[in-house]
Short mmCIF file of C-alpha atoms and ligand atoms in Angstrom, two decimals:
data_model
loop_
_atom_site.label_atom_id
_atom_site.label_comp_id
_atom_site.label_asym_id
_atom_site.label_seq_id
_atom_site.Cartn_x
_atom_site.Cartn_y
_atom_site.Cartn_z
CA MET A 38 22.97 -1.09 -5.36
CA ASP A 39 20.61 -1.21 -8.15
CA ARG A 40 20.02 2.39 -10.30
CA ILE A 41 16.61 2.66 -12.76
CA ARG A 42 18.20 3.76 -15.82
CA ILE A 43 15.43 6.09 -17.76
CA VAL A 44 15.62 7.63 -22.16
CA GLY A 45 12.69 9.81 -21.44
CA GLY A 46 10.59 10.85 -23.86
CA ASN A 47 7.83 8.10 -25.33
CA GLU A 48 4.90 7.85 -25.24
CA LEU A 49 3.24 4.68 -22.99
CA ASN A 50 1.00 2.08 -25.47
CA GLY A 51 0.27 -1.04 -25.00
CA VAL A 52 -1.68 -3.44 -21.83
CA ILE A 53 -0.10 -3.09 -18.64
CA PRO A 54 -1.26 -6.14 -15.72
CA ILE A 55 -2.57 -4.26 -12.62
CA SER A 56 -1.31 -7.40 -9.49
CA GLY A 57 -2.14 -7.46 -6.47
CA ALA A 58 -2.45 -5.21 -3.86
CA LYS A 59 0.35 -4.75 -0.92
CA ASN A 60 -1.16 -3.15 0.88
CA ALA A 61 -4.48 -6.21 1.22
CA ALA A 62 -1.79 -8.77 0.91
CA LEU A 63 -0.10 -7.87 3.56
CA PRO A 64 -3.05 -7.80 6.19
CA LEU A 65 -4.69 -10.85 4.96
CA MET A 66 -1.09 -13.27 4.80
CA ILE A 67 -1.57 -11.95 8.91
CA ALA A 68 -4.30 -12.99 9.16
CA SER A 69 -2.85 -16.60 8.47
CA LEU A 70 -2.22 -16.69 12.32
CA LEU A 71 -5.70 -16.37 13.48
CA THR A 72 -6.20 -20.28 12.59
CA SER A 73 -4.39 -23.25 12.36
CA ASP A 74 -6.06 -24.01 9.10
CA THR A 75 -4.35 -23.22 6.03
CA LEU A 76 -5.66 -19.98 4.53
CA THR A 77 -5.04 -19.66 0.57
CA LEU A 78 -4.29 -16.12 -1.23
CA GLU A 79 -4.41 -16.05 -4.88
CA ASN A 80 -3.17 -12.94 -6.94
CA VAL A 81 -0.13 -12.27 -4.31
CA PRO A 82 2.33 -9.96 -5.97
CA HIS A 83 5.85 -10.47 -6.03
CA LEU A 84 7.54 -7.37 -3.89
CA ALA A 85 10.30 -6.82 -1.51
CA ASP A 86 7.43 -6.77 1.47
CA VAL A 87 6.31 -9.72 1.03
CA GLU A 88 8.64 -11.82 1.13
CA LEU A 89 9.72 -10.44 4.67
CA LEU A 90 6.16 -11.09 5.77
CA LEU A 91 6.90 -14.80 4.61
CA ARG A 92 10.14 -14.75 6.92
CA ILE A 93 8.02 -12.64 9.79
CA LEU A 94 5.45 -15.38 8.99
CA GLY A 95 7.79 -18.63 9.71
CA ASN A 96 9.07 -17.32 13.05
CA HIS A 97 5.62 -17.02 14.78
CA GLY A 98 4.87 -21.25 12.78
CA VAL A 99 3.68 -19.99 9.72
CA ASP A 100 4.58 -23.17 7.47
CA VAL A 101 4.48 -21.21 3.80
CA SER A 102 3.81 -23.05 -0.34
CA VAL A 103 4.28 -21.11 -2.62
CA ASN A 104 2.82 -22.22 -6.15
CA GLY A 105 5.86 -22.60 -7.94
CA ARG A 106 3.76 -21.04 -11.29
CA ARG A 107 4.16 -17.47 -11.91
CA GLU A 108 3.06 -17.23 -15.34
CA ARG A 109 0.84 -14.09 -16.81
CA GLN A 110 -2.19 -14.54 -16.29
CA GLY A 111 -4.95 -12.37 -16.56
CA GLU A 112 -4.37 -10.13 -13.52
CA GLY A 113 -0.55 -9.52 -13.71
CA TYR A 114 2.39 -12.01 -12.52
CA SER A 115 -0.26 -13.52 -9.50
CA ARG A 116 0.58 -16.44 -7.06
CA THR A 117 -0.90 -18.43 -4.99
CA ILE A 118 0.48 -19.19 -2.02
CA HIS A 119 -1.21 -21.31 1.05
CA PHE A 120 -0.51 -20.37 4.22
CA THR A 121 -0.59 -22.81 7.46
CA CYS A 122 -0.34 -22.09 11.43
CA ARG A 123 -0.90 -25.28 12.60
CA THR A 124 0.52 -23.23 16.26
CA ILE A 125 1.74 -19.86 17.23
CA VAL A 126 5.72 -21.05 18.46
CA ASP A 127 6.38 -17.78 18.79
CA THR A 128 4.29 -14.93 20.24
CA THR A 129 7.67 -12.72 19.95
CA ALA A 130 7.74 -9.97 17.01
CA PRO A 131 11.96 -9.02 16.92
CA TYR A 132 12.18 -5.32 16.77
CA GLU A 133 14.55 -6.74 13.94
CA LEU A 134 12.33 -7.51 11.83
CA VAL A 135 9.84 -5.68 13.02
CA SER A 136 11.59 -2.13 12.54
CA LYS A 137 12.07 -3.42 8.83
CA MET A 138 8.30 -3.09 7.58
CA ARG A 139 5.64 -1.18 9.98
CA ALA A 140 2.61 -3.80 8.79
CA SER A 141 4.99 -6.88 10.48
CA PHE A 142 3.37 -5.06 14.11
CA TRP A 143 -0.31 -5.81 12.89
CA VAL A 144 0.88 -9.71 14.16
CA ILE A 145 -0.37 -7.86 17.04
CA GLY A 146 -4.25 -8.96 16.44
CA PRO A 147 -4.02 -12.02 15.53
CA LEU A 148 -0.83 -13.45 18.45
CA LEU A 149 -3.36 -12.15 21.26
CA ALA A 150 -6.58 -12.77 19.83
CA ARG A 151 -5.19 -16.36 18.81
CA GLU A 152 -2.90 -16.75 21.64
CA GLY A 153 -3.52 -14.49 24.65
CA ARG A 154 -0.15 -12.74 25.03
CA ALA A 155 2.03 -11.15 22.14
CA ARG A 156 4.97 -8.95 22.68
CA VAL A 157 5.79 -7.23 19.75
CA SER A 158 8.72 -4.79 18.94
CA LEU A 159 7.68 -1.02 18.66
CA PRO A 160 7.99 -0.35 14.64
CA GLY A 161 10.13 2.70 15.05
CA GLY A 162 9.60 6.09 13.17
CA CYS A 163 9.95 6.29 10.08
CA ALA A 164 10.30 8.15 7.01
CA ILE A 165 7.12 9.92 5.57
CA GLY A 166 6.04 10.64 9.40
CA THR A 167 6.20 9.77 13.02
CA ARG A 168 3.19 6.97 12.97
CA PRO A 169 3.01 6.29 16.31
CA VAL A 170 1.07 3.45 17.48
CA ASP A 171 -1.29 4.48 20.01
CA LEU A 172 -4.72 3.85 18.57
CA PHE A 173 -3.22 0.49 18.65
CA ILE A 174 -2.85 0.45 21.96
CA GLU A 175 -6.75 2.26 22.76
CA GLY A 176 -8.56 0.36 20.62
CA LEU A 177 -6.63 -3.30 21.83
CA THR A 178 -7.64 -2.02 25.61
CA ALA A 179 -10.97 -1.16 24.55
CA LEU A 180 -10.86 -5.33 24.27
CA GLY A 181 -9.76 -6.12 27.43
CA ALA A 182 -5.91 -5.67 26.61
CA THR A 183 -3.64 -4.86 29.20
CA MET A 184 -0.96 -3.44 27.15
CA GLU A 185 2.53 -2.20 28.67
CA ILE A 186 5.94 -0.47 26.49
CA ASP A 187 8.90 -2.34 27.73
CA SER A 188 12.18 -1.66 26.61
CA GLY A 189 10.95 -0.35 23.26
CA TYR A 190 8.53 -3.92 23.06
CA ILE A 191 5.12 -3.58 23.11
CA ASN A 192 3.87 -6.30 26.28
CA ALA A 193 0.48 -7.04 25.24
CA THR A 194 -2.02 -9.52 27.61
CA ALA A 195 -5.84 -11.02 27.51
CA PRO A 196 -7.87 -11.43 30.39
CA LYS A 197 -7.99 -14.98 31.38
CA GLY A 198 -9.95 -16.68 29.29
CA GLY A 199 -9.22 -14.69 26.18
CA LEU A 200 -10.38 -11.19 25.09
CA ILE A 201 -13.71 -9.14 25.31
CA GLY A 202 -15.82 -8.09 22.87
CA GLY A 203 -16.17 -3.65 23.10
CA THR A 204 -16.63 -0.18 21.69
CA TYR A 205 -13.88 1.89 20.41
CA THR A 206 -13.76 4.83 18.42
CA PHE A 207 -10.89 6.08 16.62
CA PRO A 208 -10.41 9.88 17.02
CA LYS A 209 -8.92 9.64 13.59
CA VAL A 210 -9.25 6.85 10.72
CA SER A 211 -5.50 4.46 10.68
CA VAL A 212 -6.06 2.28 8.07
CA GLY A 213 -3.49 -0.71 10.16
CA ALA A 214 -5.25 -0.48 14.07
CA THR A 215 -8.36 -0.96 11.43
CA HIS A 216 -7.47 -4.20 10.40
CA VAL A 217 -6.18 -5.34 13.62
CA MET A 218 -8.64 -4.77 15.37
CA LEU A 219 -10.71 -6.71 13.09
CA MET A 220 -8.55 -9.42 13.38
CA ALA A 221 -8.50 -8.43 16.92
CA ALA A 222 -11.82 -8.55 17.89
CA SER A 223 -13.15 -11.89 15.57
CA LEU A 224 -11.60 -14.51 17.51
CA ALA A 225 -13.08 -11.97 21.54
CA ARG A 226 -15.76 -12.72 23.62
CA GLY A 227 -18.55 -10.81 22.61
CA THR A 228 -19.71 -7.95 19.80
CA THR A 229 -17.31 -5.16 19.14
CA VAL A 230 -18.25 -2.32 17.87
CA ILE A 231 -15.67 0.45 16.10
CA ASN A 232 -16.70 3.87 14.58
CA TYR A 233 -15.14 5.72 12.31
CA ALA A 234 -13.07 2.91 10.97
CA ALA A 235 -10.94 3.01 7.82
CA ARG A 236 -13.02 2.77 4.82
CA GLU A 237 -9.87 1.48 2.61
CA PRO A 238 -10.83 -0.70 -0.05
CA GLU A 239 -8.64 -3.25 1.37
CA VAL A 240 -10.16 -2.89 4.62
CA VAL A 241 -12.56 -4.42 3.24
CA ASP A 242 -10.67 -6.85 1.41
CA LEU A 243 -9.42 -8.45 4.63
CA ALA A 244 -13.46 -8.13 6.90
CA TYR A 245 -14.46 -10.70 3.18
CA CYS A 246 -11.85 -12.26 3.60
CA LEU A 247 -11.78 -13.29 7.59
CA ASN A 248 -16.14 -14.19 6.77
CA ALA A 249 -14.84 -16.98 4.19
CA MET A 250 -12.42 -17.97 7.87
CA GLY A 251 -15.70 -18.08 9.38
CA ALA A 252 -15.97 -14.48 10.95
CA LYS A 253 -19.19 -12.33 11.72
CA ILE A 254 -17.96 -8.71 10.43
CA SER A 255 -20.53 -6.56 9.13
CA GLY A 256 -20.46 -3.01 7.51
CA ALA A 257 -16.72 -3.17 6.51
CA GLY A 258 -16.22 0.21 3.40
CA THR A 259 -18.77 1.88 6.04
CA SER A 260 -17.05 3.74 8.56
CA THR A 261 -19.58 1.31 11.85
CA ILE A 262 -18.13 -2.05 11.78
CA THR A 263 -19.66 -4.70 13.90
CA ILE A 264 -18.06 -8.15 14.83
CA GLU A 265 -19.72 -10.37 16.45
CA GLY A 266 -16.52 -12.60 18.11
CA VAL A 267 -16.05 -16.20 17.16
CA HIS A 268 -14.72 -19.50 18.99
CA SER A 269 -12.71 -20.75 15.79
CA LEU A 270 -12.12 -19.76 12.42
CA SER A 271 -11.03 -22.05 9.22
CA GLY A 272 -9.82 -21.80 6.30
CA ALA A 273 -10.12 -20.75 3.13
CA ARG A 274 -9.97 -19.04 -0.93
CA HIS A 275 -9.04 -15.27 -1.49
CA ARG A 276 -8.33 -13.95 -3.74
CA VAL A 277 -6.46 -10.20 -3.47
CA LEU A 278 -8.13 -7.58 -5.06
CA PRO A 279 -5.68 -5.25 -8.11
CA ASP A 280 -3.69 -2.94 -6.42
CA ARG A 281 -5.87 0.42 -6.62
CA ILE A 282 -2.37 3.01 -6.23
CA GLU A 283 -0.26 0.95 -9.29
CA THR A 284 -3.62 1.25 -11.10
CA GLY A 285 -3.42 4.48 -10.14
CA THR A 286 0.11 5.80 -10.89
CA SER A 287 -0.32 3.82 -13.98
CA ALA A 288 -2.52 6.61 -15.12
CA MET A 289 -0.72 9.38 -13.96
CA ALA A 290 2.18 8.52 -16.02
CA VAL A 291 0.50 7.74 -19.26
CA ALA A 292 -1.44 11.35 -18.84
CA MET A 293 2.14 12.83 -18.64
CA THR A 294 4.22 11.13 -21.21
CA GLY A 295 0.68 10.59 -23.78
CA GLY A 296 -0.09 7.56 -25.77
CA ASP A 297 -3.70 4.90 -25.23
CA VAL A 298 -2.90 1.73 -22.64
CA THR A 299 -4.88 -0.59 -21.41
CA LEU A 300 -4.70 -1.43 -17.82
CA GLU A 301 -5.98 -4.47 -16.75
CA GLY A 302 -7.34 -6.86 -14.99
CA THR A 303 -7.98 -3.08 -12.06
CA ASP A 304 -11.08 -1.78 -11.66
CA PHE A 305 -12.19 1.84 -11.10
CA ALA A 306 -14.64 1.87 -8.66
CA LEU A 307 -11.45 1.10 -6.40
CA LEU A 308 -10.37 4.60 -7.25
CA ASP A 309 -12.81 6.81 -8.51
CA THR A 310 -11.54 10.33 -7.05
CA PRO A 311 -7.74 10.11 -7.80
CA LEU A 312 -8.75 8.38 -10.98
CA ASP A 313 -11.20 11.82 -11.80
CA ALA A 314 -8.99 14.08 -10.75
CA VAL A 315 -6.54 12.65 -13.51
CA ARG A 316 -9.52 12.54 -16.61
CA ARG A 317 -10.24 16.30 -14.91
CA ALA A 318 -5.92 17.48 -16.24
CA GLY A 319 -6.66 15.98 -19.63
CA ALA A 320 -7.08 11.97 -19.86
CA GLU A 321 -9.51 10.32 -21.12
CA ILE A 322 -10.58 7.39 -18.86
CA THR A 323 -12.59 4.18 -19.42
CA VAL A 324 -14.35 1.12 -18.26
CA THR A 325 -13.59 -1.80 -20.54
CA PRO A 326 -14.57 -5.13 -19.44
CA SER A 327 -10.45 -6.43 -18.48
CA GLY A 328 -10.49 -3.23 -16.37
CA LEU A 329 -9.66 0.51 -17.83
CA ARG A 330 -8.47 2.04 -21.30
CA VAL A 331 -6.07 5.46 -20.13
CA VAL A 332 -5.23 7.69 -23.23
CA GLY A 333 -3.23 10.78 -22.26
CA HIS A 334 -1.96 13.54 -24.78
CA GLY A 335 1.36 13.77 -22.37
CA HIS A 336 0.66 17.56 -23.03
CA ALA A 337 -1.73 20.66 -22.56
CA ILE A 338 -1.90 18.87 -18.89
CA ARG A 339 -4.25 21.41 -16.37
CA PRO A 340 -3.26 21.86 -12.94
CA VAL A 341 -5.65 20.33 -10.21
CA ASP A 342 -5.63 21.10 -6.75
CA VAL A 343 -5.44 17.95 -4.48
CA VAL A 344 -6.62 17.20 -0.95
CA THR A 345 -5.20 13.33 0.55
CA GLU A 346 -7.63 12.17 2.65
CA PRO A 347 -8.56 8.72 4.01
CA TYR A 348 -10.76 6.90 1.49
CA PRO A 349 -12.53 7.34 -0.54
CA GLY A 350 -10.55 11.00 -0.73
CA PHE A 351 -7.64 11.49 -3.05
CA PRO A 352 -5.11 8.43 -1.35
CA THR A 353 -1.43 9.70 0.16
CA ASP A 354 -0.12 6.96 -1.67
CA LEU A 355 -1.17 8.51 -4.62
CA GLN A 356 -0.04 12.61 -3.46
CA ALA A 357 3.85 12.45 -4.81
CA GLN A 358 3.02 10.31 -8.20
CA PHE A 359 -0.12 13.59 -9.35
CA MET A 360 2.60 16.15 -8.29
CA GLY A 361 4.61 14.44 -10.69
CA LEU A 362 2.07 14.90 -13.28
CA MET A 363 0.90 18.56 -11.93
CA THR A 364 4.87 19.72 -12.83
CA ARG A 365 3.91 19.62 -16.81
CA ALA A 366 0.74 21.41 -15.33
CA ASN A 367 -0.15 24.25 -17.73
CA GLY A 368 -0.48 26.52 -14.91
CA VAL A 369 -0.52 26.57 -10.64
CA SER A 370 -1.81 23.64 -9.18
CA HIS A 371 -1.50 22.77 -5.35
CA VAL A 372 -1.86 19.23 -3.58
CA THR A 373 -1.73 19.63 -0.08
CA GLU A 374 -1.15 15.53 1.72
CA THR A 375 -3.15 15.33 5.59
CA ILE A 376 -1.94 12.28 6.52
CA PHE A 377 1.16 12.00 7.24
CA GLU A 378 3.68 15.12 8.24
CA ASN A 379 7.15 14.34 5.99
CA ARG A 380 5.49 12.82 2.81
CA PHE A 381 7.17 15.58 0.67
CA MET A 382 10.90 14.61 0.15
CA HIS A 383 10.15 14.51 -3.29
CA VAL A 384 9.88 17.91 -3.59
CA GLN A 385 13.24 18.40 -4.30
CA GLU A 386 14.08 15.15 -6.39
CA LEU A 387 11.72 16.73 -8.95
CA ALA A 388 13.14 20.08 -9.11
CA ARG A 389 16.16 18.80 -10.23
CA LEU A 390 14.06 17.18 -13.06
CA GLY A 391 13.21 21.28 -13.03
CA ALA A 392 10.17 21.20 -12.07
CA ARG A 393 9.13 24.53 -10.17
CA ILE A 394 8.10 23.56 -6.68
CA THR A 395 7.25 25.67 -3.29
CA LEU A 396 6.34 24.12 -0.13
CA SER A 397 3.50 25.79 2.86
CA GLY A 398 3.43 23.38 5.74
CA GLN A 399 1.29 20.63 4.11
CA THR A 400 0.61 22.36 0.74
CA ALA A 401 3.08 22.20 -2.50
CA ARG A 402 2.09 25.37 -4.45
CA ILE A 403 3.34 23.39 -8.91
CA GLU A 404 3.93 25.59 -11.04
CA GLY A 405 3.71 24.06 -14.12
CA VAL A 406 7.04 23.73 -16.61
CA THR A 407 6.39 23.02 -20.53
CA ARG A 408 9.79 20.21 -19.90
CA LEU A 409 11.53 17.86 -17.99
CA ARG A 410 14.82 17.83 -18.11
CA GLY A 411 16.15 13.88 -16.88
CA ALA A 412 18.49 14.12 -14.20
CA PRO A 413 20.17 11.97 -11.42
CA VAL A 414 17.96 11.23 -8.83
CA MET A 415 17.23 8.96 -5.52
CA ALA A 416 14.46 7.56 -4.63
CA THR A 417 12.93 8.13 -0.56
CA ASP A 418 10.20 6.54 0.13
CA LEU A 419 7.81 3.61 -2.19
CA ARG A 420 5.25 6.47 -3.89
CA ALA A 421 8.08 9.10 -3.91
CA SER A 422 10.56 6.69 -5.70
CA VAL A 423 7.43 6.21 -8.83
CA SER A 424 6.98 9.80 -8.84
CA LEU A 425 10.42 10.29 -10.07
CA VAL A 426 10.48 7.63 -12.44
CA ILE A 427 6.13 7.98 -14.12
CA ALA A 428 8.78 12.43 -13.92
CA GLY A 429 11.84 10.42 -16.13
CA LEU A 430 9.61 8.64 -18.45
CA ALA A 431 8.41 12.34 -19.66
CA ALA A 432 11.58 13.90 -19.98
CA GLU A 433 14.05 15.17 -21.98
CA GLY A 434 17.31 12.60 -21.83
CA GLU A 435 18.14 10.19 -19.67
CA THR A 436 17.30 9.80 -15.74
CA THR A 437 18.74 7.45 -13.05
CA VAL A 438 17.30 6.12 -9.81
CA SER A 439 19.45 5.33 -7.46
CA ARG A 440 17.98 3.66 -4.36
CA VAL A 441 15.21 1.32 -6.27
CA TYR A 442 15.46 -0.68 -2.77
CA HIS A 443 12.15 1.59 -2.36
CA LEU A 444 10.24 0.96 -4.98
CA ASP A 445 10.81 -2.85 -4.84
CA ARG A 446 9.36 -2.53 -1.53
CA GLY A 447 5.45 -2.38 -3.73
CA PHE A 448 5.53 -2.60 -7.58
CA GLU A 449 6.27 -5.65 -9.14
CA ARG A 450 8.11 -6.09 -12.60
CA LEU A 451 8.09 -2.07 -12.68
CA GLU A 452 10.76 -1.59 -15.37
CA GLU A 453 9.53 -5.17 -17.61
CA LYS A 454 5.41 -3.71 -17.80
CA LEU A 455 6.53 -0.01 -18.35
CA THR A 456 8.77 -1.25 -21.18
CA ARG A 457 6.35 -3.49 -22.62
CA CYS A 458 4.75 -0.02 -23.34
CA GLY A 459 7.04 0.97 -25.07
CA ALA A 460 9.27 3.18 -22.60
CA VAL A 461 12.94 2.98 -22.28
CA VAL A 462 13.75 1.87 -18.61
CA GLU A 463 16.79 -0.61 -17.19
CA ARG A 464 18.24 -2.25 -14.22
CA ILE A 465 21.34 -1.36 -14.05
CA THR A 466 23.30 -4.22 -10.99
CA ASP A 467 26.72 -1.98 -9.29
C1 LIG B 466 -1.50 2.32 5.78
O1 LIG B 466 -0.53 2.53 6.21
C2 LIG B 466 -0.74 1.69 4.12
N1 LIG B 466 0.68 0.87 4.57
C3 LIG B 466 -0.01 2.76 3.70
O2 LIG B 466 1.10 2.82 2.62
C4 LIG B 466 -0.93 4.69 3.44
O3 LIG B 466 -0.54 5.90 3.09
C5 LIG B 466 -1.47 4.51 5.11
O4 LIG B 466 -2.52 3.35 5.46
C6 LIG B 466 -2.17 5.81 4.73
O5 LIG B 466 -3.86 5.29 4.02
C7 LIG B 466 -0.64 -0.30 4.61
O6 LIG B 466 -1.34 -0.72 3.76
C8 LIG B 466 0.86 -1.50 4.78
P1 LIG B 466 -2.52 4.82 9.34
P2 LIG B 466 -0.52 2.96 8.29
O7 LIG B 466 -2.25 3.83 10.31
O8 LIG B 466 -1.78 1.98 7.76
C9 LIG B 466 -1.26 8.32 12.40
C10 LIG B 466 2.41 2.73 0.98
O9 LIG B 466 3.55 3.73 0.58
N2 LIG B 466 -1.41 7.31 13.64
O10 LIG B 466 -3.67 5.18 8.15
O11 LIG B 466 0.28 2.45 8.60
C11 LIG B 466 -0.80 8.29 11.22
O12 LIG B 466 0.72 8.63 11.94
C12 LIG B 466 2.41 2.76 2.37
O13 LIG B 466 1.97 1.77 1.25
C13 LIG B 466 -1.60 7.52 14.34
O14 LIG B 466 -1.10 8.54 15.51
O15 LIG B 466 -1.30 4.04 8.03
C14 LIG B 466 -0.99 9.30 10.21
O16 LIG B 466 -0.87 9.82 10.35
C15 LIG B 466 3.09 4.14 3.54
N3 LIG B 466 -1.80 6.71 15.56
C16 LIG B 466 -2.80 8.56 9.89
O17 LIG B 466 -2.65 8.07 11.15
C17 LIG B 466 -1.26 4.70 15.44
O18 LIG B 466 -1.83 3.85 16.47
C18 LIG B 466 -2.57 7.72 9.15
O19 LIG B 466 -2.18 5.54 9.35
C19 LIG B 466 -1.38 4.71 13.96
C20 LIG B 466 -1.20 6.00 12.97
#
């Protein structure tokens, strides 16, 4: 199993090309199930989750052709992938595949909309919380589907003639269930109104792509989305938006180590709340023609309190990294997690590097220390693992992060990008 070895203490200086967003690419790829034409996606990151979804889509009948060139382009290491699903050959998404990645459950939307039925394994628990699917069931039921749970699977059936537009008000914000409702309602008969929808940029990106495919979606990016169903969707060409979580993670790394880094191909507007928190912690962030410039001092980091919230609030996917930054602050800060109930597994690993963190319910109290010291640590989930990498970059001496397969799910060429900026980071394959 691979490990990452880091020798901390170097500033980061140079350019980090920001990749396409994993959490936009996954629903966009799933949208290819909605049409028999070819959907072409540009700027698709090369990640373990993307590769797994390619296999899952193949199982349903999607032909995939990947543009062989993977040269570095303006925005990162982009790939262009063509997806063609002439016919859906299987409407079952089996446990063996769905259990590996929760987002694969989202195929339920297009399978149901296009074929009138889907049998999809329940995704099961996940390290960061229970993550139920009740909102998907309620939302699709509002479109006329019959949803039955049987032997660990959801059997979803549309009424004769297909899904019917309806109104659904989410009791809480769900990114995944909003994606599924957009895809399902696009092919429903009549108009659907979704209230209290997720406003994440990845939802807007999906709506934009679906509209390019012929859907009639308005209001994406606000809490109320209206979808006028159409009879069929066509192919389209769409560029995946830049990864705001990689952007924020990189900015926090520079704030922590010190240095001067340009984050190329990204957009401040995607993450102004977390970048504002990084600024308040002491880093300078300016918008440049190619992206963002982050200048960090690596010391005199100011304590800043954050609370995770749905977009446009502080993202849960940057909580662990921000906590990493706060371990070196000049005082006490608090980080409160409101989205997932078990997303503090990095706390005990950060403590191994010398961080002083105490937990009280959903709030972590972080007492900044002047220095962290390298140690062996273990990655527990995707974002937790990268918080350990950035803490390792700022720590004295050597840190090894084990179980890096978590990292490979969501960060493209992380070691290479950091090494180019002067970090000492290497992958060790045993
Ligand atoms: C997406 O997950 C992201 N995943 C997550 O990123 C991200 O942390 C999360 O949104 C929140 O921003 C992808 O985009 C692939 P939710 P998702 O449904 O859609 C509860 C990463 O590290 N809920 O918005 O699964 C749920 O338990 C990943 O890249 C229900 O109660 O998240 C959670 O408490 C991790 N019932 C809250 O809603 C449901 O039916 C928000 O979850 C569905 C969700």
